[in-house]
């Protein structure tokens, strides 16, 4: 007799549609390989241990998310106390302070690593013992939708994989991309200023490995299908442990070909399309998000035709918001917003204003003038920020990102520091909450953390300025004192997020139109998918008190209009609507 524990796993039923879809993608990626044999390997890599695919893939639609979808972005050790596991402290903070407010959490790489604060991974299947274990990750995933990084462009030069590569052992001897110093690499797009190639000794002689981000981060060679298969196994391993949103880190650089730019190559997009097929046929609700810190048009390409990423980071938003608030003009923000296409059905923008990295300047290229970028960088430096550079193909250097706490970045304007720091900062967050897409808040934005200059000095890395580690007792004291900047910002952020998540007009795919209210205001109209609710989101980006005629908004007569933020009644056809410096209003016909 078969007992329950001996019940055999369900047989894997692979539909012809799934099999053929995978095969066609593999033919485009690896035209010189046996696509049918590779298809079998892909299926075995992603569906194993009794896990079976859906009979039909999910259809792209607007039911994948709702108005209450929000994320917090954090390191596993952003909160410490020297006694308890950081992941345990993080869970306690999330549960006690953000349960019912935030729905998802992106925990930045929580694996063993050697550099780049987690992005030089040594083992993708192990939780860093200094943070906790898989039981901690799984516990958080049961309370919040968990986003996890798939760092697939590179790994640590001290990883077991790279050691095996250097010794010439199978299958790792072909896992990493190599080139020659004699190759023409002049067209390669670089995000950093260090030499691209690193010379290493191997069992087969000296080789030059490709290092896009640092010499401790060696790039994989995805032209070897074994590399892709290994990452599909890792994807499944993470999904089985509660990950539901997979962040494809630095995926734009995944495929290399000497003589090209080595960014956004067709094979890169094809690999993401293959991953999308696997996600859509998974029983689990798996969402892919691409992390591509590049100019806006290039970034948008990762939606594909509703067949690549479900979500893309809205990388142009942070520098444009910072510029608007530092200069008191929505000129560039308005121009960008009017040119932004609505996300296709089944796709969504991931709206953030700050992250563990700096405020990227590449996404502002062609959107901000050189003069505007220079002025913004100089102002940020006056507020204690740093700037990181990248190297162009001609050898010249250009600002790549501004490294600064967002709260300190907005402590003043181009005219200098002033008393509007908190109001200006909250304006930046309120704009991001209301825009089409899913809002995400870096933990140090929620907590109004200032620049960590000491962290920069200790680490020697500019990005440490916005990667402060809070002592949990001190954090609780700061949040318990209503007079601190931390409590004032955190409490108001939670209140605004709570309002935001109840509005159907803020569904990630709800209609959005830009309003023309002059450069001192940034305004847009949102309408729910069923057209029952309208919200006019209007934001004063200046340090001046302003008024606009009520007639300038299309407030339909006979409706009761309310500012959701203040509770104030707004009369259609009334005289004036006033705005204090940096005040934001969400004027809606459904309170």
XYZ file of C-alpha atoms in Angstrom:
591
model
C 0.000 0.000 0.000
C 1.237 3.492 -0.860
C 1.317 5.850 2.115
C 0.825 9.589 1.834
C 4.537 10.183 2.264
C 5.249 7.734 -0.542
C 2.825 9.304 -3.004
C 4.752 9.733 -6.242
C 5.028 13.242 -7.703
C 2.558 14.265 -10.359
C 3.788 13.384 -13.835
C 5.013 16.390 -15.791
C 2.583 17.159 -18.614
C 4.215 19.448 -21.155
C 1.841 20.999 -23.650
C 2.903 21.339 -27.246
C 2.496 25.110 -27.002
C 4.941 25.363 -24.105
C 7.466 23.043 -25.702
C 7.368 24.838 -29.062
C 7.546 28.276 -27.496
C 10.691 27.316 -25.586
C 12.218 25.694 -28.658
C 11.679 28.755 -30.858
C 13.390 31.022 -28.335
C 16.300 28.613 -28.045
C 16.685 28.480 -31.828
C 17.112 32.265 -31.813
C 19.595 32.201 -28.932
C 21.612 29.134 -29.941
C 21.132 28.548 -33.700
C 24.093 26.146 -33.816
C 22.770 23.841 -31.105
C 20.135 21.092 -31.139
C 17.083 23.112 -30.071
C 14.977 20.055 -29.246
C 17.630 18.621 -26.932
C 18.060 22.038 -25.317
C 14.294 22.297 -24.851
C 14.302 19.069 -22.858
C 17.165 20.406 -20.735
C 15.347 23.685 -20.083
C 12.214 21.846 -18.976
C 14.240 19.584 -16.687
C 16.162 22.573 -15.262
C 13.117 24.710 -14.439
C 10.552 22.052 -13.559
C 11.974 19.477 -11.205
C 11.323 17.852 -7.826
C 7.675 17.208 -8.642
C 6.936 20.800 -9.717
C 4.830 20.880 -12.868
C 3.900 23.676 -15.290
C 0.442 25.069 -15.943
C -1.412 23.650 -18.888
C -1.905 27.190 -20.194
C 0.305 30.194 -19.812
C -1.085 33.278 -18.086
C -2.578 35.863 -20.406
C -1.136 39.343 -20.014
C -3.756 41.486 -18.289
C -4.332 44.104 -15.606
C -5.280 41.553 -12.945
C -1.679 40.747 -12.023
C -1.620 43.662 -9.566
C -3.878 46.208 -7.939
C -3.788 49.658 -6.390
C -2.483 48.267 -3.106
C 0.729 46.890 -4.635
C 3.755 48.636 -3.105
C 7.308 47.583 -2.291
C 9.990 48.528 0.208
C 13.611 48.104 -0.926
C 16.137 47.116 1.730
C 19.330 45.275 2.466
C 19.048 42.239 4.680
C 21.164 44.077 7.254
C 19.790 47.611 6.992
C 18.692 47.047 10.606
C 21.107 45.491 13.127
C 21.592 45.250 16.875
C 24.707 43.090 17.231
C 22.724 40.300 18.872
C 19.924 39.008 16.652
C 19.975 37.852 13.043
C 19.506 40.928 10.791
C 16.845 39.143 8.732
C 14.935 38.424 11.940
C 15.139 42.106 12.876
C 14.016 43.083 9.384
C 10.992 40.816 9.652
C 10.133 42.318 13.036
C 10.386 45.855 11.656
C 8.319 45.030 8.584
C 5.636 43.223 10.575
C 5.388 45.786 13.362
C 5.578 48.917 11.230
C 4.589 48.157 7.638
C 2.172 45.210 7.705
C -0.980 46.372 5.917
C 0.870 49.379 4.492
C 3.468 47.769 2.226
C 2.643 44.615 0.294
C 6.039 43.596 -1.093
C 9.655 43.675 -0.007
C 12.762 43.623 -2.171
C 15.611 42.233 -0.103
C 18.837 43.079 -1.910
C 21.270 40.152 -2.427
C 21.282 38.068 0.724
C 23.835 35.529 -0.489
C 27.525 35.127 0.450
C 29.608 37.719 -1.405
C 33.038 39.318 -1.580
C 32.348 42.917 -2.696
C 29.835 45.472 -4.015
C 27.587 45.011 -0.963
C 26.228 41.691 -2.148
C 26.456 41.896 -5.934
C 29.647 39.809 -6.182
C 28.023 36.511 -5.192
C 29.979 33.376 -4.283
C 27.010 30.988 -3.906
C 23.478 31.561 -5.235
C 21.962 28.731 -3.191
C 23.034 29.817 0.285
C 21.887 32.663 2.529
C 24.754 34.701 3.987
C 25.171 33.296 7.493
C 25.756 36.821 8.781
C 22.149 37.641 7.855
C 20.298 34.449 8.740
C 19.091 31.428 6.800
C 16.493 30.266 4.308
C 14.004 29.873 7.139
C 14.178 33.663 7.663
C 13.704 34.379 3.964
C 10.765 31.974 3.756
C 9.186 33.486 6.868
C 9.261 36.963 5.311
C 7.915 35.579 2.022
C 4.834 34.273 3.821
C 3.908 37.786 4.993
C 5.091 39.919 2.074
C 5.545 39.397 -1.644
C 9.278 38.764 -1.890
C 11.481 40.227 -4.611
C 14.942 38.709 -4.929
C 17.929 39.462 -7.159
C 19.057 37.112 -9.891
C 22.553 38.497 -10.459
C 23.082 36.830 -13.805
C 25.673 39.014 -15.530
C 28.554 38.185 -13.193
C 29.655 36.515 -9.974
C 32.525 36.848 -7.532
C 36.057 36.149 -8.737
C 36.435 34.187 -5.502
C 33.468 31.911 -6.149
C 33.804 28.158 -6.512
C 32.633 28.480 -10.116
C 35.465 30.842 -11.037
C 38.023 28.717 -9.217
C 36.837 25.741 -11.259
C 37.149 27.869 -14.406
C 40.766 28.706 -13.581
C 41.543 25.025 -13.012
C 39.951 24.093 -16.342
C 37.318 21.826 -14.819
C 34.051 20.936 -16.537
C 31.521 22.437 -16.884
C 32.913 25.710 -15.550
C 35.908 26.054 -17.907
C 33.545 27.702 -20.420
C 31.368 29.589 -17.933
C 33.096 32.983 -18.180
C 33.539 35.386 -21.068
C 37.090 35.999 -22.250
C 38.576 38.308 -24.862
C 41.953 39.525 -26.051
C 43.581 42.895 -25.347
C 44.087 43.016 -29.116
C 40.320 42.928 -29.771
C 38.562 46.111 -30.843
C 36.484 46.924 -27.767
C 36.001 50.601 -28.558
C 32.231 50.285 -29.014
C 31.610 48.566 -25.682
C 29.261 50.615 -23.472
C 30.840 50.985 -20.038
C 29.145 51.760 -16.715
C 32.501 52.029 -14.923
C 35.944 53.569 -15.416
C 38.251 50.582 -14.676
C 39.890 48.493 -17.456
C 37.360 46.058 -18.938
C 39.629 42.986 -19.096
C 41.403 41.299 -16.185
C 44.343 38.972 -16.746
C 44.126 35.699 -14.774
C 46.228 32.552 -14.675
C 44.419 29.333 -15.628
C 45.350 25.719 -16.219
C 45.243 26.539 -19.934
C 47.496 29.578 -19.641
C 46.788 33.258 -19.120
C 43.309 34.450 -20.042
C 41.617 37.836 -20.021
C 38.209 37.708 -18.371
C 35.522 40.312 -19.003
C 34.638 42.482 -15.996
C 31.821 44.944 -16.687
C 31.466 46.236 -13.114
C 34.683 45.462 -11.197
C 37.637 43.093 -11.336
C 36.045 41.106 -8.519
C 32.896 40.646 -10.661
C 33.629 38.361 -13.603
C 31.090 38.145 -16.413
C 29.412 34.932 -17.499
C 29.417 33.666 -21.073
C 25.780 33.042 -21.969
C 26.770 31.822 -25.426
C 27.396 28.591 -23.494
C 23.895 27.147 -22.906
C 25.112 25.454 -19.712
C 25.268 28.913 -18.123
C 21.637 29.622 -18.989
C 20.547 26.202 -17.740
C 22.306 26.759 -14.418
C 20.512 30.065 -13.903
C 17.160 28.489 -14.718
C 17.866 25.938 -11.966
C 18.680 28.798 -9.612
C 15.440 30.572 -10.566
C 13.453 27.462 -9.675
C 15.425 27.022 -6.440
C 14.543 30.587 -5.375
C 10.891 30.277 -6.412
C 10.603 27.123 -4.311
C 11.760 29.163 -1.314
C 9.141 31.863 -1.642
C 10.515 34.331 -4.190
C 7.714 35.642 -6.393
C 9.281 38.694 -8.068
C 12.631 38.087 -9.762
C 14.864 41.095 -10.386
C 17.132 40.515 -13.385
C 20.135 42.527 -12.239
C 22.227 44.299 -14.907
C 20.612 42.091 -17.529
C 21.311 44.546 -20.371
C 24.965 43.425 -20.408
C 24.220 39.698 -20.367
C 25.264 38.801 -23.943
C 28.677 39.826 -25.259
C 30.009 39.854 -28.782
C 33.359 41.428 -29.624
C 32.965 44.275 -32.097
C 29.572 45.373 -30.735
C 28.355 47.623 -27.918
C 27.739 44.480 -25.782
C 24.530 45.989 -24.413
C 20.900 45.224 -25.350
C 21.982 42.612 -27.905
C 19.154 40.564 -29.518
C 20.162 37.429 -27.621
C 19.728 39.271 -24.321
C 16.123 40.098 -25.157
C 15.545 36.547 -26.376
C 16.768 35.087 -23.064
C 14.378 37.344 -21.165
C 11.533 36.245 -23.462
C 12.367 32.648 -22.644
C 12.308 33.434 -18.931
C 8.939 35.155 -19.395
C 7.512 31.977 -20.941
C 8.717 29.971 -17.947
C 7.223 32.530 -15.544
C 3.888 32.570 -17.364
C 3.635 28.768 -17.266
C 4.579 28.551 -13.577
C 1.887 27.592 -11.098
C 3.355 30.271 -8.832
C 2.594 33.892 -9.705
C 6.111 34.807 -10.855
C 6.845 38.363 -12.023
C 10.031 39.403 -13.847
C 11.479 42.893 -13.431
C 14.474 44.138 -15.419
C 17.099 46.414 -13.877
C 18.523 48.434 -16.776
C 20.064 51.747 -15.732
C 20.139 53.175 -19.254
C 18.545 55.986 -21.299
C 14.742 55.970 -21.294
C 14.096 54.642 -24.815
C 16.489 51.738 -24.256
C 14.859 50.953 -20.924
C 11.375 50.795 -22.450
C 12.534 48.112 -24.896
C 12.509 45.549 -22.077
C 8.728 45.388 -22.111
C 9.122 43.822 -25.549
C 5.710 43.160 -27.047
C 4.213 42.162 -23.685
C 6.555 39.173 -23.827
C 9.615 40.270 -21.843
C 9.618 41.935 -18.406
C 6.371 42.311 -16.493
C 7.874 45.401 -14.842
C 10.750 47.754 -15.617
C 12.448 50.205 -13.297
C 11.399 53.753 -14.160
C 15.009 54.935 -14.055
C 14.388 58.383 -15.511
C 12.064 59.347 -12.678
C 14.616 59.936 -9.853
C 16.876 62.448 -11.653
C 13.900 64.259 -13.178
C 12.111 64.633 -9.832
C 15.303 65.806 -8.126
C 15.946 68.341 -10.878
C 12.371 69.650 -10.711
C 12.472 70.161 -6.947
C 15.965 71.660 -6.881
C 15.114 74.138 -9.630
C 11.422 74.767 -8.988
C 10.370 73.812 -12.504
C 8.527 70.838 -13.974
C 9.687 71.691 -17.517
C 11.687 68.517 -18.107
C 9.461 66.329 -15.944
C 6.420 67.412 -17.947
C 8.123 66.872 -21.302
C 9.203 63.364 -20.278
C 5.810 62.434 -18.876
C 3.955 63.548 -21.996
C 6.234 61.370 -24.138
C 5.963 58.274 -21.926
C 3.727 55.582 -23.414
C 1.251 53.858 -21.117
C 2.546 50.461 -20.100
C 1.075 47.695 -22.227
C -1.503 45.428 -20.641
C 0.262 42.954 -18.418
C 3.183 45.347 -17.906
C 3.835 48.037 -15.308
C 6.355 50.723 -14.440
C 8.258 50.292 -11.178
C 8.344 53.828 -9.794
C 11.133 54.593 -7.358
C 12.948 57.749 -6.338
C 15.908 56.261 -4.453
C 17.671 52.934 -4.134
C 20.820 51.307 -2.789
C 22.644 52.734 -5.799
C 23.007 56.400 -6.616
C 20.668 58.565 -8.649
C 21.567 57.452 -12.170
C 22.339 60.108 -14.752
C 22.386 57.929 -17.870
C 18.564 57.681 -17.769
C 18.487 61.492 -17.852
C 20.454 61.657 -21.089
C 18.417 63.371 -23.825
C 15.844 64.346 -21.170
C 17.940 66.916 -19.286
C 20.360 69.324 -20.908
C 24.067 69.095 -20.093
C 23.746 72.413 -18.284
C 20.843 71.087 -16.199
C 22.762 67.931 -15.251
C 25.871 69.907 -14.323
C 23.857 72.294 -12.146
C 22.110 69.402 -10.393
C 25.398 67.599 -9.700
C 26.979 70.746 -8.269
C 23.988 71.352 -5.977
C 24.037 67.756 -4.708
C 27.737 68.064 -3.932
C 27.010 71.185 -1.881
C 24.578 69.073 0.165
C 27.275 66.501 0.974
C 26.701 64.172 -1.979
C 29.315 62.523 -4.182
C 29.459 61.784 -7.902
C 30.636 58.556 -9.576
C 32.027 58.593 -13.103
C 32.002 56.300 -16.102
C 34.430 56.086 -19.010
C 33.348 56.799 -22.587
C 34.770 55.022 -25.629
C 37.108 57.960 -26.336
C 38.593 57.649 -22.859
C 36.844 60.707 -21.444
C 34.937 60.637 -18.170
C 31.314 61.535 -17.556
C 29.099 61.611 -14.428
C 27.338 58.248 -14.078
C 25.372 58.723 -10.874
C 24.938 61.029 -7.909
C 25.592 59.336 -4.568
C 23.504 60.921 -1.844
C 20.701 60.234 0.584
C 17.544 61.475 -1.133
C 16.464 63.245 2.036
C 19.692 65.251 2.048
C 19.585 65.749 -1.724
C 16.394 67.727 -1.160
C 17.508 69.748 1.876
C 17.425 72.866 -0.287
C 17.376 74.142 -3.849
C 19.941 75.577 -6.240
C 19.685 78.684 -4.047
C 20.950 76.759 -0.998
C 19.517 75.050 2.081
C 16.171 76.191 3.479
C 13.405 75.205 5.899
C 11.395 73.124 3.386
C 13.417 69.879 3.548
C 10.601 67.635 4.812
C 7.886 69.185 2.630
C 10.103 68.994 -0.466
C 11.043 65.390 0.267
C 7.432 64.335 0.843
C 6.512 66.007 -2.437
C 9.011 63.763 -4.241
C 7.444 60.667 -2.675
C 3.855 61.748 -3.247
C 4.548 62.262 -6.955
C 5.942 58.726 -7.236
C 2.952 57.274 -5.379
C 0.436 58.735 -7.807
C 2.119 58.046 -11.147
C 1.085 55.161 -13.370
C 2.847 52.067 -12.113
C 3.800 50.375 -8.850
C 5.568 52.543 -6.243
C 8.653 51.340 -4.384
C 10.282 53.034 -1.416
C 13.887 52.599 -0.355
C 13.990 51.944 3.375
C 16.201 54.995 3.931
C 13.614 57.171 2.211
C 10.880 55.833 4.471
C 13.140 56.582 7.442
C 14.465 59.961 6.212
C 18.026 58.768 6.738
C 20.721 61.384 6.136
C 24.051 60.973 4.332
C 26.296 58.348 5.910
C 29.612 60.148 5.447
C 31.247 57.834 7.981
C 30.241 54.828 5.887
C 31.940 56.358 2.843
C 35.137 56.957 4.786
C 35.203 53.414 6.179
C 34.427 51.646 2.898
C 36.049 54.001 0.414
C 32.942 53.653 -1.793
C 30.663 56.546 -2.717
C 27.543 54.367 -2.681
C 27.959 53.701 1.040
C 26.586 57.204 1.627
C 23.055 55.854 1.174
C 23.511 52.395 2.726
C 23.374 53.243 6.407
C 22.820 50.429 8.907
C 20.395 51.401 11.626
C 20.809 50.106 15.153
C 17.333 48.756 15.904
C 17.086 50.305 19.374
C 18.123 53.727 18.039
C 15.702 53.388 15.134
C 12.815 52.579 17.468
C 13.720 55.555 19.642
C 13.861 57.838 16.597
C 10.487 56.637 15.315
C 8.997 56.926 18.803
C 9.929 60.608 19.059
C 7.433 62.532 16.935
C 9.761 65.547 16.741
C 12.479 63.757 14.739
C 12.704 63.977 10.960
C 12.538 60.182 10.905
C 9.203 59.938 12.719
C 7.672 62.897 10.901
C 8.523 61.493 7.474
C 7.782 57.834 8.292
C 4.378 58.542 9.809
C 3.308 60.774 6.950
C 4.612 58.332 4.355
C 2.593 55.513 5.920
C -0.501 57.726 5.990
C -0.103 58.688 2.318
C 0.574 55.098 1.228
C -2.535 54.020 3.133
C -4.622 56.593 1.242
C -3.018 55.689 -2.058
C -3.674 51.956 -1.832
C -7.442 52.487 -1.438
C -7.851 54.403 -4.726
C -8.809 52.431 -7.816
C -7.599 55.351 -9.930
C -4.093 54.442 -8.754
C -4.244 50.940 -10.216
C -0.887 50.415 -12.001
C -2.632 50.323 -15.381
C -5.211 53.061 -14.766
C -5.406 55.832 -17.364
C -3.019 58.760 -17.032
C -2.897 62.136 -18.801
C -0.474 64.992 -18.152
C -2.060 68.303 -17.157
C -0.787 71.631 -18.512
C -0.630 73.851 -15.454
C 2.624 75.722 -16.019
C 6.167 74.931 -14.936
C 5.630 75.529 -11.216
C 3.193 72.627 -10.942
C 3.458 69.034 -12.049
C 0.006 67.586 -12.550
C -1.643 64.557 -14.073
C -5.073 62.970 -14.179
C -5.633 59.325 -13.279
C -8.844 57.424 -14.032
C -9.701 53.944 -12.773
C -9.958 51.056 -15.213
C -13.755 51.003 -14.795
C -13.847 54.847 -15.147
C -15.699 55.316 -11.883
C -12.961 57.276 -10.121
C -10.866 60.231 -11.207
C -7.944 61.698 -9.304
C -6.251 64.952 -10.238
C -2.740 64.673 -8.752
C -1.254 68.170 -8.613
C 2.119 68.934 -7.067
C 3.709 72.286 -6.313
C 7.417 71.829 -7.107
C 8.402 75.297 -5.845
C 9.070 77.037 -2.537
C 6.292 79.525 -3.350
C 2.620 79.588 -2.329
C 0.535 79.215 -5.495
C -3.077 79.371 -6.642
C -4.770 77.998 -9.727
C -8.326 78.588 -10.991
C -10.594 75.625 -10.233
C -11.789 75.964 -13.817
C -8.329 74.869 -15.014
C -9.254 71.329 -13.925
C -11.987 69.306 -15.566
C -13.942 68.816 -12.339
C -17.263 67.456 -13.537
C -20.207 69.352 -12.118
C -22.591 67.417 -9.894
C -19.749 65.362 -8.431
C -18.392 65.859 -4.904
C -14.667 66.543 -5.179
C -12.325 66.025 -2.230
C -8.607 66.398 -1.691
C -7.839 62.890 -0.442
C -4.708 64.103 1.345
C -6.231 66.927 3.393
C -9.942 65.995 3.346
C -10.738 69.461 1.999
C -13.820 69.807 -0.202
C -13.134 71.247 -3.663
C -15.972 72.910 -5.540
C -16.260 72.332 -9.275
C -16.323 75.732 -10.906
C -15.062 77.372 -7.694
C -12.680 80.293 -7.600
C -9.180 79.230 -6.594
C -7.302 76.165 -5.394
C -4.325 77.108 -3.235
C -1.021 75.311 -2.713
C 1.512 75.845 0.045
C 5.182 75.374 -0.929
C 5.667 71.781 -2.139
C 2.069 70.878 -1.319
C 0.520 67.951 -3.188
C -3.198 67.406 -3.724
C -5.098 64.316 -4.844
C -8.467 65.755 -5.886
C -10.965 62.945 -6.402
C -14.672 62.391 -6.999
C -14.542 59.350 -4.687
C -13.411 60.082 -1.132
